[in-house]
Every structure is written in structure tokens, then in C-alpha cells.
């Protein structure tokens, strides 16, 4: 089986979830993936690893033993990497870490102090944070001597001003416990902004964008002079837009109503807002936008309502970010829905017509399945761009840059 050239340098990128482990080996210079895959259903009765070796396109599945979790999955991954002789070119392991709190404003080499900081920030996003720590500890054990780098979803948004990130709560909640808006999807927003500036042949530092990362999780980011100045997610990834299963913004008074009138527990409310709401809750069908679009085309009224609500909230949020930006170069669509749903893009753009934005029907239809391009008409000053995100490449590039400084 072909291997990399002797001069190649690669980074192993790990994205550790509560019951999954996404991985890829990437050339940080060009973003090319050597191998990528997903270990899923970890800790269950039927965990498995599915991966694709990019040199020959072979897709393979490996069944793990029942109840095997992150450490065992990484051990299997190590054996897999060694069997393809890919370990010879690894220079670092890059970890996606969801929450960096205020401790981390950029990617960083992992040491004991960094682990302590991640542990403290994990209280703000326990499901994600503890999974990230599991991935880090397992990788440190399996790849001894290889530098480990943390890349934070929240870091890009640390340029927000306090008028944007503070809640109107007693100040001591922020001062003593860090209760504030942090934002997420920062790695994605950062990547697509840089790509958009290149596409428009202008400096990122002179560019103003509104980036919409739309997938099962959704967020909008106002990017001024290349820096995040506001974003729709908050203390947790629950706030902001309607998402696949998450409600997005709601009236906080709902908590009191659910507990006092319907006897909901705190866990039931958490499950309701994070796993039973959003597109799934409105449509009653699925959290998958493709399924809902198909149902809408077949005349399902709740599916149509879900799409209309999703687009309305998104258009409203984009329009709101004209306040901090004042001047806008482009609206960027990315993420699974943003990259592939020409219907969602068309509906949102039509509601932003007052900004003199218009959609080129043919270009919008073509911009699917990983195709980057401008989908607005040539006469519009504010461009609309579809850019497939590549968070893994950002993580690999950051890790490689840090290692070079050692």
C-alpha cells in the first residue's frame, strides 16, 4: 500500500466526543488527508471504527469489543496508523477542544497547566469538555513523546468586546464564575473568513464578513477586519439560531413554567432543549435538513414551518450583525446545511433583499457537495459565498506551526 514521501510531515487531528472519536492524518501544508475516519458508539454494545485511506479510496470498518471506549479506540487507531507506516511522518497530535473559557485565546502546546485550564473550562460545557480531556489523556499515553496541541472552538471569539459578550446579570457571576457569552465554531468561522478574503482578492484585515456555520449545530459570526466581534452562541452551544435538535434562543421564563407547571426536572429541561427541539421538535420528523426538505416538497406543513422558522431566525441574525459591522463585504454559508442546501440559502438571501443582496439561481444550484463559489449576482456589491469548512486543516496547521517553534 502506498505511503507518504520521506519529506512529508503530517499531523494527527483528533475530535473527541462523548461517545465518538473523529480522526484524520493531514498534511498541514496543503490540507490533504492521508487517512480519516470515525470511531462511534464508544462505550456501547457495538462500537466500531470506520475509516478511509485516501491513497486508494478504500473504506474499511473495524468492529471493536463491546463497551470499548476512547482509550481502546485510540489503541486500535495507533495500530492502524502503524500498519500503514503513517507514524513515521507524524510531528504532532492536534486536539479540537470545544471550550477554552477565558484561559485560552489561541492554540497552545498541551502541558499540565493547560490540562488544568481545560478541566476548569469543562464545567462550562461538561459533555464536550470531559470528552476532550479523555481524548487528550488517551493520546498522550499512546503517542508518548509526540507534541500534543489544543485548538479551541472559543478562541476566535476572544476578540469580542465586553458589550458583546457580557450578560445583563449581576456582574459577580461573570467576575467570579466566568458566566458570559463565549461562542463556538470559531475554528470554522476563522477558516472560511480567510478563504473568503482570498476568493475576493482582498486582505483579511480589511474585510468584513458575516459567516453562517449551519449544521446540526448552527451559529453566525460577525467578523470585522478579520476578527470576531459578535457571535450567536453564548455560554454554551445552545444559544442563538434554531439547530438540528437544539432550540436556540428562548424566553428564560420557560424554565420556571416547565418546573412549576409541568414538573420538569433540570435534566428533563436540558434534554428538551438540547435533544428534542430545533428542526426535530418543530417538524416532528428528523433533525436532518435533507429529510425535512423532502417532506416539505411533499406537502408536509410542519416540515415547511420548520424550514421557514429556521430561515427567518437566520436572516434576522445576519441582519442584526450589520450593527457592529456597519459595512459588509460578504455573507458566507458553510457547514453541512450551509454548503449543501440551495433551498435554505435562497430563502435566507430573499429575506435580506433590503441589503441589495440577490441570488444567482444557477450559481446557487451548482454550489453543492463541496463546491466553493460566489452565488450572488454580479450586480450586487455585497457578495454571497459558499465555502466548505475545513476545521481539521486549521487544527493541523496550528499544531504544525507550534511544533516548528519548539
CSV table of C-alpha atoms in Angstrom, one decimal:
chain,number,residue,atom,x,y,z
A,1,UNK,CA,0.0,0.0,0.0
A,2,UNK,CA,1.4,3.5,-0.9
A,3,UNK,CA,2.9,5.6,1.8
A,4,UNK,CA,3.9,9.2,2.1
A,5,UNK,CA,7.1,10.6,0.7
A,6,UNK,CA,10.0,10.7,3.1
A,7,UNK,CA,9.9,14.5,3.3
A,8,UNK,CA,6.2,14.6,4.3
A,9,UNK,CA,5.2,15.9,7.7
A,10,UNK,CA,1.7,15.1,9.0
A,11,UNK,CA,-0.5,15.9,12.0
A,12,UNK,CA,-2.9,13.5,13.6
A,13,UNK,CA,-6.1,15.5,14.3
A,14,UNK,CA,-8.5,14.2,17.0
A,15,UNK,CA,-12.0,15.4,17.7
A,16,UNK,CA,-13.2,13.5,20.8
A,17,UNK,CA,-16.9,13.5,21.6
A,18,UNK,CA,-18.8,11.8,24.5
A,19,UNK,CA,-19.2,8.6,22.5
A,20,UNK,CA,-17.2,9.2,19.4
A,21,UNK,CA,-13.7,9.9,18.1
A,22,UNK,CA,-13.3,11.6,14.8
A,23,UNK,CA,-9.7,11.4,13.4
A,24,UNK,CA,-7.6,12.4,10.4
A,25,UNK,CA,-4.0,12.5,9.4
A,26,UNK,CA,-3.4,15.7,7.5
A,27,UNK,CA,-0.6,17.4,5.6
A,28,UNK,CA,-0.7,20.9,7.2
A,29,UNK,CA,0.9,22.5,4.2
A,30,UNK,CA,-2.0,21.7,1.8
A,31,UNK,CA,-4.8,20.2,3.9
A,32,UNK,CA,-4.6,16.8,2.1
A,33,UNK,CA,-5.9,14.0,4.2
A,34,UNK,CA,-4.0,10.7,4.2
A,35,UNK,CA,-6.5,8.8,6.3
A,36,UNK,CA,-9.7,9.8,8.1
A,37,UNK,CA,-12.4,8.1,10.0
A,38,UNK,CA,-14.8,7.9,12.9
A,39,UNK,CA,-14.9,5.7,16.0
A,40,UNK,CA,-18.5,5.7,17.1
A,41,UNK,CA,-20.9,4.3,19.7
A,42,UNK,CA,-18.0,4.1,22.1
A,43,UNK,CA,-18.9,2.5,25.4
A,44,UNK,CA,-21.9,0.7,23.9
A,45,UNK,CA,-22.5,-2.9,22.9
A,46,UNK,CA,-21.5,-2.3,19.3
A,47,UNK,CA,-18.6,0.2,19.0
A,48,UNK,CA,-16.8,0.4,15.7
A,49,UNK,CA,-14.2,2.3,13.7
A,50,UNK,CA,-14.8,3.3,10.1
A,51,UNK,CA,-12.0,4.9,8.1
A,52,UNK,CA,-11.0,5.8,4.5
A,53,UNK,CA,-7.4,5.5,3.3
A,54,UNK,CA,-7.2,8.4,0.7
A,55,UNK,CA,-4.4,7.0,-1.5
A,56,UNK,CA,-6.6,4.3,-2.9
A,57,UNK,CA,-10.1,5.4,-1.6
A,58,UNK,CA,-10.6,2.2,0.3
A,59,UNK,CA,-13.3,2.4,3.0
A,60,UNK,CA,-12.9,-0.1,5.9
A,61,UNK,CA,-14.9,-0.9,9.1
A,62,UNK,CA,-13.4,-2.4,12.3
A,63,UNK,CA,-15.7,-3.8,15.0
A,64,UNK,CA,-14.5,-3.1,18.5
A,65,UNK,CA,-15.2,-5.2,21.5
A,66,UNK,CA,-18.4,-4.4,23.4
A,67,UNK,CA,-18.1,-1.4,25.8
A,68,UNK,CA,-14.7,-0.3,24.5
A,69,UNK,CA,-14.2,3.5,24.9
A,70,UNK,CA,-11.8,6.2,24.0
A,71,UNK,CA,-8.6,4.6,25.2
A,72,UNK,CA,-9.2,1.4,23.4
A,73,UNK,CA,-10.3,3.2,20.3
A,74,UNK,CA,-7.1,5.2,20.2
A,75,UNK,CA,-5.1,2.0,20.8
A,76,UNK,CA,-6.8,0.5,17.7
A,77,UNK,CA,-6.1,3.7,15.8
A,78,UNK,CA,-2.4,3.6,16.8
A,79,UNK,CA,-2.2,0.0,15.5
A,80,UNK,CA,-3.9,1.1,12.3
A,81,UNK,CA,-1.6,4.0,11.8
A,82,UNK,CA,1.5,1.8,12.3
A,83,UNK,CA,0.2,-0.9,10.0
A,84,UNK,CA,0.2,1.7,7.2
A,85,UNK,CA,3.5,3.1,8.4
A,86,UNK,CA,2.0,6.5,8.8
A,87,UNK,CA,3.5,7.1,12.3
A,88,UNK,CA,7.0,7.8,10.7
A,89,UNK,CA,5.9,11.2,9.5
A,90,UNK,CA,3.8,12.4,12.4
A,91,UNK,CA,5.1,15.6,14.0
A,92,UNK,CA,2.2,16.3,16.4
A,93,UNK,CA,-1.3,15.5,17.6
A,94,UNK,CA,-3.8,18.3,17.3
A,95,UNK,CA,-6.9,18.2,19.5
A,96,UNK,CA,-10.2,20.0,18.9
A,97,UNK,CA,-11.2,21.4,22.3
A,98,UNK,CA,-14.7,22.9,22.4
A,99,UNK,CA,-14.4,25.2,25.4
A,100,UNK,CA,-11.3,27.2,26.4
A,101,UNK,CA,-13.1,29.7,28.6
A,102,UNK,CA,-11.1,32.9,29.1
A,103,UNK,CA,-7.9,30.9,29.7
A,104,UNK,CA,-7.0,30.4,26.1
A,105,UNK,CA,-7.1,32.9,23.3
A,106,UNK,CA,-5.1,30.8,20.8
A,107,UNK,CA,-3.9,27.3,20.1
A,108,UNK,CA,-1.4,26.0,22.6
A,109,UNK,CA,1.1,23.2,23.4
A,110,UNK,CA,-0.5,20.9,26.0
A,111,UNK,CA,1.2,20.6,29.3
A,112,UNK,CA,-0.1,20.1,32.9
A,113,UNK,CA,-1.1,23.7,33.3
A,114,UNK,CA,-3.1,23.6,30.0
A,115,UNK,CA,-4.9,20.4,31.1
A,116,UNK,CA,-5.8,22.2,34.3
A,117,UNK,CA,-7.2,25.1,32.4
A,118,UNK,CA,-9.2,22.8,30.1
A,119,UNK,CA,-10.5,21.0,33.2
A,120,UNK,CA,-11.7,24.2,34.7
A,121,UNK,CA,-13.4,25.3,31.5
A,122,UNK,CA,-15.0,21.9,31.2
A,123,UNK,CA,-17.5,23.0,33.9
A,124,UNK,CA,-19.0,25.4,31.3
A,125,UNK,CA,-19.5,22.6,28.8
A,126,UNK,CA,-19.2,19.3,30.7
A,127,UNK,CA,-20.4,16.9,27.9
A,128,UNK,CA,-17.8,18.3,25.5
A,129,UNK,CA,-15.0,19.2,27.9
A,130,UNK,CA,-14.7,15.9,29.6
A,131,UNK,CA,-14.7,14.0,26.3
A,132,UNK,CA,-12.0,16.3,25.1
A,133,UNK,CA,-9.9,15.5,28.2
A,134,UNK,CA,-10.4,11.8,27.6
A,135,UNK,CA,-9.1,12.1,24.1
A,136,UNK,CA,-6.1,14.1,25.3
A,137,UNK,CA,-5.2,11.7,28.1
A,138,UNK,CA,-5.5,8.7,25.8
A,139,UNK,CA,-3.4,10.3,23.0
A,140,UNK,CA,-0.7,11.3,25.5
A,141,UNK,CA,-0.5,7.7,26.6
A,142,UNK,CA,-0.5,6.2,23.1
A,143,UNK,CA,1.8,8.8,21.4
A,144,UNK,CA,4.4,9.4,24.1
A,145,UNK,CA,7.0,11.9,23.0
A,146,UNK,CA,4.8,13.4,20.3
A,147,UNK,CA,3.8,17.0,20.9
A,148,UNK,CA,0.1,17.5,21.7
A,149,UNK,CA,-1.6,20.7,20.8
A,150,UNK,CA,-5.0,22.1,21.8
A,151,UNK,CA,-7.1,24.1,19.4
A,152,UNK,CA,-10.1,25.8,20.9
A,153,UNK,CA,-13.6,26.4,19.4
A,154,UNK,CA,-13.9,29.5,21.6
A,155,UNK,CA,-10.5,31.1,20.9
A,156,UNK,CA,-11.5,33.0,17.8
A,157,UNK,CA,-14.3,34.8,19.7
A,158,UNK,CA,-12.0,36.1,22.4
A,159,UNK,CA,-11.6,39.4,20.4
A,160,UNK,CA,-15.2,40.3,21.3
A,161,UNK,CA,-15.7,43.4,23.3
A,162,UNK,CA,-17.4,43.2,26.7
A,163,UNK,CA,-20.5,45.0,25.4
A,164,UNK,CA,-21.0,41.9,23.1
A,165,UNK,CA,-20.0,39.1,25.5
A,166,UNK,CA,-21.5,40.1,28.8
A,167,UNK,CA,-24.9,39.1,30.0
A,168,UNK,CA,-27.1,41.7,31.8
A,169,UNK,CA,-26.8,39.7,35.0
A,170,UNK,CA,-25.2,40.6,38.4
A,171,UNK,CA,-21.6,41.3,37.4
A,172,UNK,CA,-20.2,38.9,40.1
A,173,UNK,CA,-21.5,36.0,38.1
A,174,UNK,CA,-19.0,36.9,35.4
A,175,UNK,CA,-16.3,38.2,37.7
A,176,UNK,CA,-16.3,35.1,40.0
A,177,UNK,CA,-17.7,32.3,37.8
A,178,UNK,CA,-17.0,33.3,34.2
A,179,UNK,CA,-20.7,33.5,33.2
A,180,UNK,CA,-20.6,35.2,29.8
A,181,UNK,CA,-21.0,34.6,26.1
A,182,UNK,CA,-18.1,32.6,24.6
A,183,UNK,CA,-19.3,31.5,21.2
A,184,UNK,CA,-18.3,28.3,19.3
A,185,UNK,CA,-17.5,27.1,15.8
A,186,UNK,CA,-14.6,29.6,16.0
A,187,UNK,CA,-12.2,27.4,14.0
A,188,UNK,CA,-14.8,27.1,11.2
A,189,UNK,CA,-15.6,30.9,11.2
A,190,UNK,CA,-11.9,31.7,11.1
A,191,UNK,CA,-11.2,29.3,8.2
A,192,UNK,CA,-14.0,30.4,5.9
A,193,UNK,CA,-13.2,34.1,6.6
A,194,UNK,CA,-9.7,33.6,5.4
A,195,UNK,CA,-10.8,31.7,2.4
A,196,UNK,CA,-13.4,34.4,1.5
A,197,UNK,CA,-10.8,37.1,1.6
A,198,UNK,CA,-8.6,35.1,-0.8
A,199,UNK,CA,-11.5,34.5,-3.1
A,200,UNK,CA,-12.4,38.2,-3.2
A,201,UNK,CA,-8.7,39.0,-3.6
A,202,UNK,CA,-8.6,41.3,-0.6
A,203,UNK,CA,-6.8,41.5,2.7
A,204,UNK,CA,-8.5,39.7,5.6
A,205,UNK,CA,-7.5,42.6,7.9
A,206,UNK,CA,-9.6,44.9,5.7
A,207,UNK,CA,-12.5,42.5,5.3
A,208,UNK,CA,-15.9,42.5,7.0
A,209,UNK,CA,-17.9,39.2,6.8
A,210,UNK,CA,-20.9,37.6,8.3
A,211,UNK,CA,-20.3,33.8,8.5
A,212,UNK,CA,-23.1,31.3,9.0
A,213,UNK,CA,-22.0,27.9,10.1
A,214,UNK,CA,-25.0,25.7,9.6
A,215,UNK,CA,-25.1,22.0,10.5
A,216,UNK,CA,-26.7,20.1,13.3
A,217,UNK,CA,-25.2,22.9,15.4
A,218,UNK,CA,-25.6,26.4,14.0
A,219,UNK,CA,-24.0,29.8,14.6
A,220,UNK,CA,-23.5,33.2,13.0
A,221,UNK,CA,-20.4,35.3,13.5
A,222,UNK,CA,-19.8,39.0,12.7
A,223,UNK,CA,-16.2,39.3,11.5
A,224,UNK,CA,-14.8,42.9,11.4
A,225,UNK,CA,-11.3,43.5,10.0
A,226,UNK,CA,-10.7,39.7,10.2
A,227,UNK,CA,-11.7,39.4,13.9
A,228,UNK,CA,-14.8,38.1,15.6
A,229,UNK,CA,-16.8,41.0,17.1
A,230,UNK,CA,-20.0,39.1,17.9
A,231,UNK,CA,-21.5,35.6,17.6
A,232,UNK,CA,-24.8,34.0,18.2
A,233,UNK,CA,-23.9,31.2,20.6
A,234,UNK,CA,-23.3,32.0,24.2
A,235,UNK,CA,-22.1,30.4,27.4
A,236,UNK,CA,-22.9,27.1,25.8
A,237,UNK,CA,-23.6,25.9,22.2
A,238,UNK,CA,-27.4,26.0,23.0
A,239,UNK,CA,-27.9,29.7,22.3
A,240,UNK,CA,-28.7,31.6,19.1
A,241,UNK,CA,-30.2,30.0,16.0
A,242,UNK,CA,-32.6,27.1,15.6
A,243,UNK,CA,-30.5,24.0,15.1
A,244,UNK,CA,-30.9,20.3,14.4
A,245,UNK,CA,-32.1,19.3,17.9
A,246,UNK,CA,-31.3,22.5,19.9
A,247,UNK,CA,-33.9,25.2,20.5
A,248,UNK,CA,-31.6,28.2,20.1
A,249,UNK,CA,-32.8,31.4,22.0
A,250,UNK,CA,-35.8,31.0,24.2
A,251,UNK,CA,-37.5,33.0,26.9
A,252,UNK,CA,-35.6,32.1,30.2
A,253,UNK,CA,-39.0,32.2,31.9
A,254,UNK,CA,-39.7,28.9,30.2
A,255,UNK,CA,-37.7,27.2,32.9
A,256,UNK,CA,-40.0,28.3,35.7
A,257,UNK,CA,-43.1,27.3,33.7
A,258,UNK,CA,-41.7,23.9,33.0
A,259,UNK,CA,-40.7,23.2,36.6
A,260,UNK,CA,-43.7,24.7,38.4
A,261,UNK,CA,-46.5,23.9,36.0
A,262,UNK,CA,-45.3,20.7,34.3
A,263,UNK,CA,-43.0,19.2,37.0
A,264,UNK,CA,-39.9,19.0,34.7
A,265,UNK,CA,-36.6,18.2,36.3
A,266,UNK,CA,-33.4,20.1,35.4
A,267,UNK,CA,-32.3,17.1,33.4
A,268,UNK,CA,-35.6,16.9,31.5
A,269,UNK,CA,-35.3,20.6,30.6
A,270,UNK,CA,-31.7,20.1,29.4
A,271,UNK,CA,-32.8,17.1,27.3
A,272,UNK,CA,-35.8,19.0,25.9
A,273,UNK,CA,-33.7,22.0,24.8
A,274,UNK,CA,-30.6,20.1,23.5
A,275,UNK,CA,-32.0,16.9,22.1
A,276,UNK,CA,-35.7,17.2,21.4
A,277,UNK,CA,-36.1,20.8,20.0
A,278,UNK,CA,-34.9,22.6,16.9
A,279,UNK,CA,-35.8,21.3,13.5
A,280,UNK,CA,-36.6,17.9,15.1
A,281,UNK,CA,-39.1,19.4,17.6
A,282,UNK,CA,-40.8,21.6,15.0
A,283,UNK,CA,-41.1,19.1,12.2
A,284,UNK,CA,-41.7,16.1,14.4
A,285,UNK,CA,-39.7,14.1,11.7
A,286,UNK,CA,-36.0,14.5,12.0
A,287,UNK,CA,-33.0,16.8,12.8
A,288,UNK,CA,-31.7,16.1,9.3
A,289,UNK,CA,-32.4,19.1,7.0
A,290,UNK,CA,-32.4,16.9,3.9
A,291,UNK,CA,-35.3,14.8,5.3
A,292,UNK,CA,-37.3,17.9,6.3
A,293,UNK,CA,-36.8,19.5,2.8
A,294,UNK,CA,-38.0,16.3,1.1
A,295,UNK,CA,-41.1,16.2,3.4
A,296,UNK,CA,-41.8,19.9,2.8
A,297,UNK,CA,-41.7,19.3,-1.0
A,298,UNK,CA,-44.2,16.5,-0.5
A,299,UNK,CA,-46.6,18.9,1.3
A,300,UNK,CA,-45.8,18.3,5.0
A,301,UNK,CA,-46.8,21.6,6.6
A,302,UNK,CA,-44.8,21.1,9.8
A,303,UNK,CA,-41.7,20.4,7.7
A,304,UNK,CA,-42.3,23.6,5.8
A,305,UNK,CA,-42.8,25.5,9.0
A,306,UNK,CA,-39.5,24.2,10.4
A,307,UNK,CA,-37.7,25.4,7.3
A,308,UNK,CA,-39.4,28.8,7.3
A,309,UNK,CA,-38.6,29.3,11.0
A,310,UNK,CA,-35.0,28.3,10.5
A,311,UNK,CA,-34.5,30.7,7.6
A,312,UNK,CA,-36.3,33.6,9.4
A,313,UNK,CA,-34.2,33.3,12.5
A,314,UNK,CA,-31.0,33.1,10.4
A,315,UNK,CA,-31.9,36.1,8.2
A,316,UNK,CA,-32.8,38.1,11.3
A,317,UNK,CA,-29.5,37.3,13.0
A,318,UNK,CA,-27.5,38.2,9.8
A,319,UNK,CA,-29.3,41.5,9.6
A,320,UNK,CA,-28.6,42.3,13.2
A,321,UNK,CA,-24.9,42.0,12.7
A,322,UNK,CA,-24.9,45.0,10.4
A,323,UNK,CA,-24.9,47.0,13.6
A,324,UNK,CA,-21.4,46.0,14.8
A,325,UNK,CA,-20.1,45.8,11.2
A,326,UNK,CA,-21.7,48.8,9.5
A,327,UNK,CA,-20.0,47.8,6.2
A,328,UNK,CA,-20.3,44.3,4.8
A,329,UNK,CA,-18.2,42.6,2.1
A,330,UNK,CA,-19.9,39.2,2.0
A,331,UNK,CA,-22.2,36.7,3.7
A,332,UNK,CA,-20.6,33.3,3.9
A,333,UNK,CA,-22.5,30.0,4.1
A,334,UNK,CA,-20.7,26.9,5.5
A,335,UNK,CA,-21.3,23.7,7.4
A,336,UNK,CA,-23.4,20.7,6.2
A,337,UNK,CA,-26.6,22.7,5.6
A,338,UNK,CA,-24.8,25.9,4.5
A,339,UNK,CA,-22.8,24.1,1.9
A,340,UNK,CA,-25.4,21.8,0.5
A,341,UNK,CA,-28.9,23.3,0.9
A,342,UNK,CA,-29.6,25.6,-2.1
A,343,UNK,CA,-33.2,26.0,-0.7
A,344,UNK,CA,-32.1,27.3,2.7
A,345,UNK,CA,-29.6,29.7,1.1
A,346,UNK,CA,-32.2,31.0,-1.4
A,347,UNK,CA,-34.8,31.6,1.3
A,348,UNK,CA,-32.4,33.4,3.5
A,349,UNK,CA,-31.0,35.6,0.8
A,350,UNK,CA,-34.5,36.6,-0.3
A,351,UNK,CA,-35.2,37.9,3.2
A,352,UNK,CA,-32.0,40.1,3.0
A,353,UNK,CA,-33.0,41.8,-0.2
A,354,UNK,CA,-33.1,45.2,1.6
A,355,UNK,CA,-29.3,44.9,1.8
A,356,UNK,CA,-29.3,44.8,-2.0
A,357,UNK,CA,-28.3,41.1,-2.0
A,358,UNK,CA,-29.5,38.9,-4.8
A,359,UNK,CA,-29.1,35.2,-5.5
A,360,UNK,CA,-27.9,33.8,-8.9
A,361,UNK,CA,-30.1,30.8,-9.3
A,362,UNK,CA,-27.7,28.8,-11.4
A,363,UNK,CA,-24.7,29.5,-9.2
A,364,UNK,CA,-26.7,28.6,-6.1
A,365,UNK,CA,-27.7,25.3,-7.6
A,366,UNK,CA,-24.1,24.5,-8.5
A,367,UNK,CA,-22.7,25.3,-5.1
A,368,UNK,CA,-23.3,21.9,-3.6
A,369,UNK,CA,-21.3,18.9,-2.3
A,370,UNK,CA,-18.1,20.7,-1.5
A,371,UNK,CA,-18.2,23.3,-4.3
A,372,UNK,CA,-16.9,26.7,-3.3
A,373,UNK,CA,-18.1,29.8,-5.1
A,374,UNK,CA,-19.9,33.1,-5.2
A,375,UNK,CA,-23.7,32.6,-5.6
A,376,UNK,CA,-24.8,36.3,-5.6
A,377,UNK,CA,-25.5,38.1,-8.9
A,378,UNK,CA,-22.7,40.2,-10.4
A,379,UNK,CA,-24.5,43.4,-9.8
A,380,UNK,CA,-24.6,43.0,-6.0
A,381,UNK,CA,-22.0,44.8,-4.0
A,382,UNK,CA,-22.3,42.5,-1.0
A,383,UNK,CA,-21.3,39.1,-2.2
A,384,UNK,CA,-22.8,35.8,-1.0
A,385,UNK,CA,-20.2,32.9,-0.9
A,386,UNK,CA,-20.4,29.2,-0.2
A,387,UNK,CA,-17.2,27.9,1.3
A,388,UNK,CA,-16.8,24.3,2.6
A,389,UNK,CA,-15.3,24.4,6.0
A,390,UNK,CA,-12.2,22.6,6.9
A,391,UNK,CA,-11.7,22.8,10.7
A,392,UNK,CA,-9.3,19.8,10.6
A,393,UNK,CA,-6.9,21.6,8.4
A,394,UNK,CA,-6.9,24.6,10.7
A,395,UNK,CA,-6.1,22.3,13.7
A,396,UNK,CA,-3.3,20.6,11.7
A,397,UNK,CA,-1.8,23.9,10.6
A,398,UNK,CA,-1.9,25.4,14.1
A,399,UNK,CA,-0.3,22.3,15.6
A,400,UNK,CA,2.5,22.3,12.9
A,401,UNK,CA,3.1,26.0,13.5
A,402,UNK,CA,3.5,25.5,17.2
A,403,UNK,CA,5.8,22.5,16.8
A,404,UNK,CA,8.1,24.5,14.5
A,405,UNK,CA,8.6,27.0,17.3
A,406,UNK,CA,9.8,24.3,19.7
